[in-house]
Each structure stands twice: as structure tokens, then as C-alpha cells.
CSV table of C-alpha atoms in Angstrom, one decimal:
chain,number,residue,atom,x,y,z
A,99,UNK,CA,-25.5,-6.2,62.0
A,100,UNK,CA,-22.5,-4.6,60.3
A,101,UNK,CA,-23.0,-1.2,58.9
A,102,UNK,CA,-20.8,1.6,57.4
A,103,UNK,CA,-22.1,5.2,57.2
A,104,UNK,CA,-20.6,8.0,55.2
A,105,UNK,CA,-22.7,11.1,55.7
A,106,UNK,CA,-21.0,13.4,53.2
A,107,UNK,CA,-22.2,12.7,49.6
A,108,UNK,CA,-19.9,15.4,48.2
A,109,UNK,CA,-17.2,17.8,49.4
A,110,UNK,CA,-15.3,20.7,47.8
A,111,UNK,CA,-11.9,21.6,49.1
A,112,UNK,CA,-9.3,24.1,48.0
A,113,UNK,CA,-6.0,22.7,46.8
A,114,UNK,CA,-3.3,22.4,49.5
A,115,UNK,CA,-5.8,22.4,52.3
A,116,UNK,CA,-6.3,19.3,54.6
A,117,UNK,CA,-9.6,17.4,54.2
A,118,UNK,CA,-11.4,15.0,56.6
A,119,UNK,CA,-13.8,12.4,55.2
A,120,UNK,CA,-16.2,11.0,57.8
A,121,UNK,CA,-16.9,7.4,58.4
A,122,UNK,CA,-18.8,5.7,61.2
A,123,UNK,CA,-19.4,2.0,61.6
A,124,UNK,CA,-21.4,-0.4,63.6
A,125,UNK,CA,-20.4,-3.9,64.6
A,126,UNK,CA,-20.8,-6.2,67.6
A,127,UNK,CA,-17.5,-8.0,66.9
A,128,UNK,CA,-14.5,-6.8,69.0
A,129,UNK,CA,-12.1,-7.8,66.2
A,130,UNK,CA,-12.5,-5.9,63.0
A,131,UNK,CA,-10.5,-4.0,60.3
A,132,UNK,CA,-11.3,-0.7,58.7
A,133,UNK,CA,-10.2,0.3,55.2
A,134,UNK,CA,-10.3,3.3,52.9
A,135,UNK,CA,-10.4,3.1,49.1
A,136,UNK,CA,-10.1,5.7,46.4
A,137,UNK,CA,-12.0,5.4,43.1
A,138,UNK,CA,-10.9,7.9,40.4
A,139,UNK,CA,-13.2,8.5,37.4
A,140,UNK,CA,-11.5,5.6,35.6
A,141,UNK,CA,-13.4,3.2,38.0
A,142,UNK,CA,-10.5,1.3,39.5
A,143,UNK,CA,-10.5,0.9,43.3
A,144,UNK,CA,-7.2,1.9,45.0
A,145,UNK,CA,-6.5,0.7,48.6
A,146,UNK,CA,-5.3,3.7,50.7
A,147,UNK,CA,-5.0,2.7,54.4
A,148,UNK,CA,-6.0,0.1,56.9
A,149,UNK,CA,-6.7,0.3,60.7
A,150,UNK,CA,-7.2,-2.8,62.9
A,151,UNK,CA,-9.5,-2.5,65.9
A,152,UNK,CA,-6.7,-3.5,68.3
A,153,UNK,CA,-4.1,-1.1,66.8
A,154,UNK,CA,-2.9,1.3,69.4
A,155,UNK,CA,-1.9,4.0,67.0
A,156,UNK,CA,-3.7,5.7,64.2
A,157,UNK,CA,-2.6,4.4,60.8
A,158,UNK,CA,-0.7,6.7,58.5
A,159,UNK,CA,0.4,6.2,54.8
A,160,UNK,CA,2.1,9.2,53.3
A,161,UNK,CA,-0.5,12.1,53.1
A,162,UNK,CA,-3.2,9.8,54.4
A,163,UNK,CA,-4.0,9.2,58.0
A,164,UNK,CA,-6.9,7.5,59.7
A,165,UNK,CA,-8.4,9.2,62.8
A,166,UNK,CA,-9.6,6.2,64.7
A,167,UNK,CA,-11.9,6.8,67.6
A,168,UNK,CA,-13.0,3.4,68.8
A,169,UNK,CA,-15.5,4.6,71.5
A,170,UNK,CA,-17.3,6.7,68.9
A,171,UNK,CA,-17.0,4.0,66.3
A,172,UNK,CA,-15.5,6.5,63.9
A,173,UNK,CA,-12.7,6.1,61.3
A,174,UNK,CA,-12.3,9.3,59.5
A,175,UNK,CA,-9.8,9.7,56.7
A,176,UNK,CA,-7.6,12.7,56.7
A,177,UNK,CA,-5.8,13.9,53.6
A,178,UNK,CA,-3.1,16.5,54.2
A,179,UNK,CA,-2.0,19.0,51.6
A,180,UNK,CA,-4.7,18.0,49.1
A,181,UNK,CA,-3.8,17.8,45.4
A,182,UNK,CA,-5.9,18.0,42.2
A,183,UNK,CA,-5.3,14.3,41.7
A,184,UNK,CA,-7.1,13.6,45.0
A,185,UNK,CA,-10.4,14.4,43.3
A,186,UNK,CA,-12.3,11.0,43.4
A,187,UNK,CA,-14.8,8.9,45.2
A,188,UNK,CA,-13.7,7.7,48.6
A,189,UNK,CA,-15.1,4.6,50.2
A,190,UNK,CA,-14.9,3.4,53.8
A,191,UNK,CA,-15.1,-0.3,54.4
A,192,UNK,CA,-15.1,-2.8,57.2
A,193,UNK,CA,-14.4,-6.5,57.8
A,194,UNK,CA,-15.3,-8.5,61.0
A,195,UNK,CA,-12.2,-10.7,61.6
A,196,UNK,CA,-14.1,-13.5,63.3
A,197,UNK,CA,-16.4,-13.9,60.4
A,198,UNK,CA,-15.8,-14.8,56.8
A,199,UNK,CA,-13.8,-12.7,54.2
A,200,UNK,CA,-16.7,-10.3,53.4
A,201,UNK,CA,-16.0,-6.6,53.4
A,202,UNK,CA,-18.9,-4.2,53.5
A,203,UNK,CA,-18.6,-0.7,51.9
A,204,UNK,CA,-20.1,2.6,52.6
A,205,UNK,CA,-21.9,4.6,49.9
A,206,UNK,CA,-18.9,6.9,49.4
A,207,UNK,CA,-18.0,10.5,49.4
A,208,UNK,CA,-17.2,12.4,46.2
A,209,UNK,CA,-14.2,14.8,46.8
A,210,UNK,CA,-13.6,17.7,44.5
A,211,UNK,CA,-10.3,19.6,44.9
A,212,UNK,CA,-10.5,23.1,43.6
A,213,UNK,CA,-7.4,24.8,42.0
B,137,UNK,CA,3.4,-8.1,37.2
B,138,UNK,CA,0.9,-9.4,39.6
B,139,UNK,CA,-2.6,-8.3,39.5
B,140,UNK,CA,-6.2,-8.8,38.5
B,141,UNK,CA,-7.5,-8.6,35.0
B,142,UNK,CA,-11.1,-8.3,33.9
B,143,UNK,CA,-12.4,-8.6,30.4
B,144,UNK,CA,-13.9,-7.1,28.5
B,145,UNK,CA,-13.8,-3.5,29.6
B,146,UNK,CA,-17.1,-2.6,27.9
B,147,UNK,CA,-19.8,-5.1,27.1
B,148,UNK,CA,-23.1,-4.6,25.4
B,149,UNK,CA,-25.8,-7.3,25.4
B,150,UNK,CA,-29.3,-7.6,24.1
B,151,UNK,CA,-32.0,-8.0,26.6
B,152,UNK,CA,-32.7,-11.7,27.3
B,153,UNK,CA,-29.1,-12.9,26.7
B,154,UNK,CA,-26.8,-14.4,29.2
B,155,UNK,CA,-23.3,-12.9,29.4
B,156,UNK,CA,-20.1,-14.0,31.2
B,157,UNK,CA,-17.6,-11.5,32.7
B,158,UNK,CA,-14.1,-12.7,33.1
B,159,UNK,CA,-11.9,-12.2,36.2
B,160,UNK,CA,-8.4,-13.6,36.5
B,161,UNK,CA,-5.7,-13.1,39.2
B,162,UNK,CA,-2.1,-14.1,39.5
B,163,UNK,CA,-1.6,-13.0,43.1
B,164,UNK,CA,-2.1,-16.5,44.4
B,165,UNK,CA,-5.0,-15.2,46.5
B,166,UNK,CA,-7.5,-17.7,47.9
B,167,UNK,CA,-10.5,-15.3,48.1
B,168,UNK,CA,-12.3,-13.7,45.2
B,169,UNK,CA,-15.3,-11.4,45.0
B,170,UNK,CA,-17.7,-9.8,42.6
B,171,UNK,CA,-19.3,-6.4,43.2
B,172,UNK,CA,-21.9,-4.4,41.4
B,173,UNK,CA,-21.7,-0.6,41.4
B,174,UNK,CA,-24.5,1.7,40.1
B,175,UNK,CA,-23.9,5.3,39.3
B,176,UNK,CA,-23.2,7.4,42.4
B,177,UNK,CA,-23.5,4.3,44.6
B,178,UNK,CA,-21.3,2.2,46.7
B,179,UNK,CA,-20.3,-1.4,46.0
B,180,UNK,CA,-22.7,-4.2,46.6
B,181,UNK,CA,-21.5,-7.8,46.9
B,182,UNK,CA,-22.9,-10.3,44.4
B,183,UNK,CA,-20.9,-13.5,45.1
B,184,UNK,CA,-17.7,-14.4,46.8
B,185,UNK,CA,-15.4,-17.4,47.0
B,186,UNK,CA,-13.0,-18.2,49.8
B,187,UNK,CA,-11.6,-21.3,48.2
B,188,UNK,CA,-11.6,-23.3,45.0
B,189,UNK,CA,-14.9,-25.1,44.3
B,190,UNK,CA,-16.7,-23.1,46.9
B,191,UNK,CA,-18.6,-19.9,46.8
B,192,UNK,CA,-21.3,-18.0,48.7
B,193,UNK,CA,-24.1,-15.6,47.8
B,194,UNK,CA,-23.6,-12.0,48.6
B,195,UNK,CA,-26.3,-9.4,49.1
B,196,UNK,CA,-27.6,-9.3,45.5
B,197,UNK,CA,-27.0,-12.7,44.0
B,198,UNK,CA,-30.3,-13.1,42.3
B,199,UNK,CA,-29.9,-13.3,38.5
B,200,UNK,CA,-26.2,-14.0,38.7
B,201,UNK,CA,-24.1,-17.2,38.8
B,202,UNK,CA,-20.4,-18.0,39.4
B,203,UNK,CA,-18.0,-20.8,39.3
B,204,UNK,CA,-14.6,-21.3,40.9
B,205,UNK,CA,-12.9,-24.3,39.2
B,206,UNK,CA,-9.4,-22.7,39.4
B,207,UNK,CA,-7.8,-20.6,42.0
B,208,UNK,CA,-6.9,-17.9,39.5
B,209,UNK,CA,-10.3,-17.6,37.9
B,210,UNK,CA,-13.8,-16.5,39.1
B,211,UNK,CA,-16.1,-15.8,36.1
B,212,UNK,CA,-19.5,-14.1,36.7
B,213,UNK,CA,-22.5,-14.9,34.5
B,214,UNK,CA,-25.2,-12.3,34.3
B,215,UNK,CA,-28.3,-14.3,33.3
B,216,UNK,CA,-31.5,-13.1,31.6
B,217,UNK,CA,-33.2,-13.4,35.0
B,218,UNK,CA,-31.3,-10.3,36.2
B,219,UNK,CA,-33.9,-7.6,35.8
B,220,UNK,CA,-31.6,-4.6,35.6
B,221,UNK,CA,-28.1,-5.7,34.7
B,222,UNK,CA,-26.7,-2.4,33.3
B,223,UNK,CA,-24.0,-1.5,35.8
B,224,UNK,CA,-20.2,-1.4,36.5
B,225,UNK,CA,-18.9,-4.8,37.7
B,226,UNK,CA,-15.8,-5.0,39.8
B,227,UNK,CA,-13.9,-8.2,40.7
B,228,UNK,CA,-11.5,-8.3,43.6
B,229,UNK,CA,-9.3,-10.8,45.4
B,230,UNK,CA,-7.6,-11.1,48.8
B,231,UNK,CA,-5.3,-13.4,50.7
B,232,UNK,CA,-8.3,-14.8,52.6
B,233,UNK,CA,-8.5,-16.6,55.8
B,234,UNK,CA,-8.6,-15.1,59.2
B,235,UNK,CA,-5.9,-12.6,58.4
B,236,UNK,CA,-6.5,-8.9,58.0
B,237,UNK,CA,-5.9,-8.1,54.4
B,238,UNK,CA,-7.1,-5.6,51.9
B,239,UNK,CA,-8.9,-6.5,48.7
B,240,UNK,CA,-7.2,-5.8,45.4
B,241,UNK,CA,-9.5,-4.8,42.5
B,242,UNK,CA,-9.5,-5.3,38.8
B,243,UNK,CA,-10.2,-2.4,36.4
B,244,UNK,CA,-13.9,-3.3,36.1
B,245,UNK,CA,-16.3,-4.1,33.3
B,246,UNK,CA,-19.1,-1.8,32.2
B,247,UNK,CA,-22.1,-3.8,31.1
B,248,UNK,CA,-24.9,-2.1,29.1
B,249,UNK,CA,-28.1,-3.9,28.2
B,250,UNK,CA,-29.6,-2.6,25.0
């Protein structure tokens, strides 16, 4: 069965430091996609970054990068040079590409950036 | 501007009443989804639709109903059978099909049962 695990319910990080948010996943499908979303206090869900299971390189989008370790089934999000506006909930999500269009989400990590 | 709209933003209902949450998208996406989020929790899938006139139950479909008569619209009805309906409801859409694609989300509706 598919499963996403985020073990850090909350994190506090000093502004301008880099932060790593952990995500592990479980699937028996060799073809899958991994996503990270940000949810500010307003409630909207903002797509940040995507990694395909066959992608050779780790995905990067601006200050966001995904540390993809396939053998460990790990897809950690790295935010470089954190800003106060990065304070939010962050969700890791996964979709098995050979199944339907469902995406499953982890329980999230609440990130607090300290000035 | 392309996007997803949900209305209303805040909704109050009396216990025992049905209520319908609106979700409209102009992204020409085939797939649409409804999620429920409780305080401090992740998203749980209620229903999803991969194509017009077709939809499937998600993980917590009991007490909810949907319709997909038009590609752009995927309304969710919270029925009186839903035992604890107070929550934040998010609608999303994606291109669909066997293509890797992210979901785009609406701003959400906060439902409170009085």
C-alpha cells in the first residue's frame, strides 16, 4: 500500500539558515511521482517541486531542492537561505503513475522561521 | 486568469442540514478532487473525478456526495449523514491521465456546523 511519512510535526529554524524537511514513502510501483506543497496560514496549497522516480537528477526550483534517495525511499525538501515568509505547513505527497490520478499526502511539518 | 474558485469562503450550517460547496476551474483539467483537512492534520481524499460524468470514492466518502456534469464544475454536498462535518474543504484539479502532473488547489471553504 502507498504511504507517506513525515516524522517532524514542527521545526524552528533561524532566518537565513538552510532547512531540511523529511519525507519517506512506500510504494510497490516502480513508476511514481513525488511532490511538495506549502500551505501558509491562509489555507491555500502551493505547489513547490516535483520529482519523478526515473529522474536522474534531483529536482530544483529556486531556493527549493529535493534530496531524492531512491534506495532509501526518501524525498526530503531542502530550503536554502530561509525567509520569514517560509513559515508554513509543508506537505509531501506521492502518486503512483500506473494507477489512477489519486495523490496521497503526508501529515505535514509546520515550519517556523525565527527572525 | 486561469485557476480554481471555491465558494463560499466561510460557511455556517445548522446540524441536520445538507450544504453544497462549489468548485469551478477554468484550467481545462480533466481530473478534479475534494479533500478534507482537520486542524493540524494532512489532507484526506473525499471524492475524485477523472472525467465528466464519472467519479470515485476516496478514503472518507461517507456522508458526502458529488456530481460531475460539466468539466469545469465539481460540487460537493455535505449531507446530514456526515457525523462531524466541521472542517476545511479543499478542491483541486489536475490535467489527469497517465501523465505526471501536480494538483492545483482552490482557496478552500471553512465549514462550521452550529
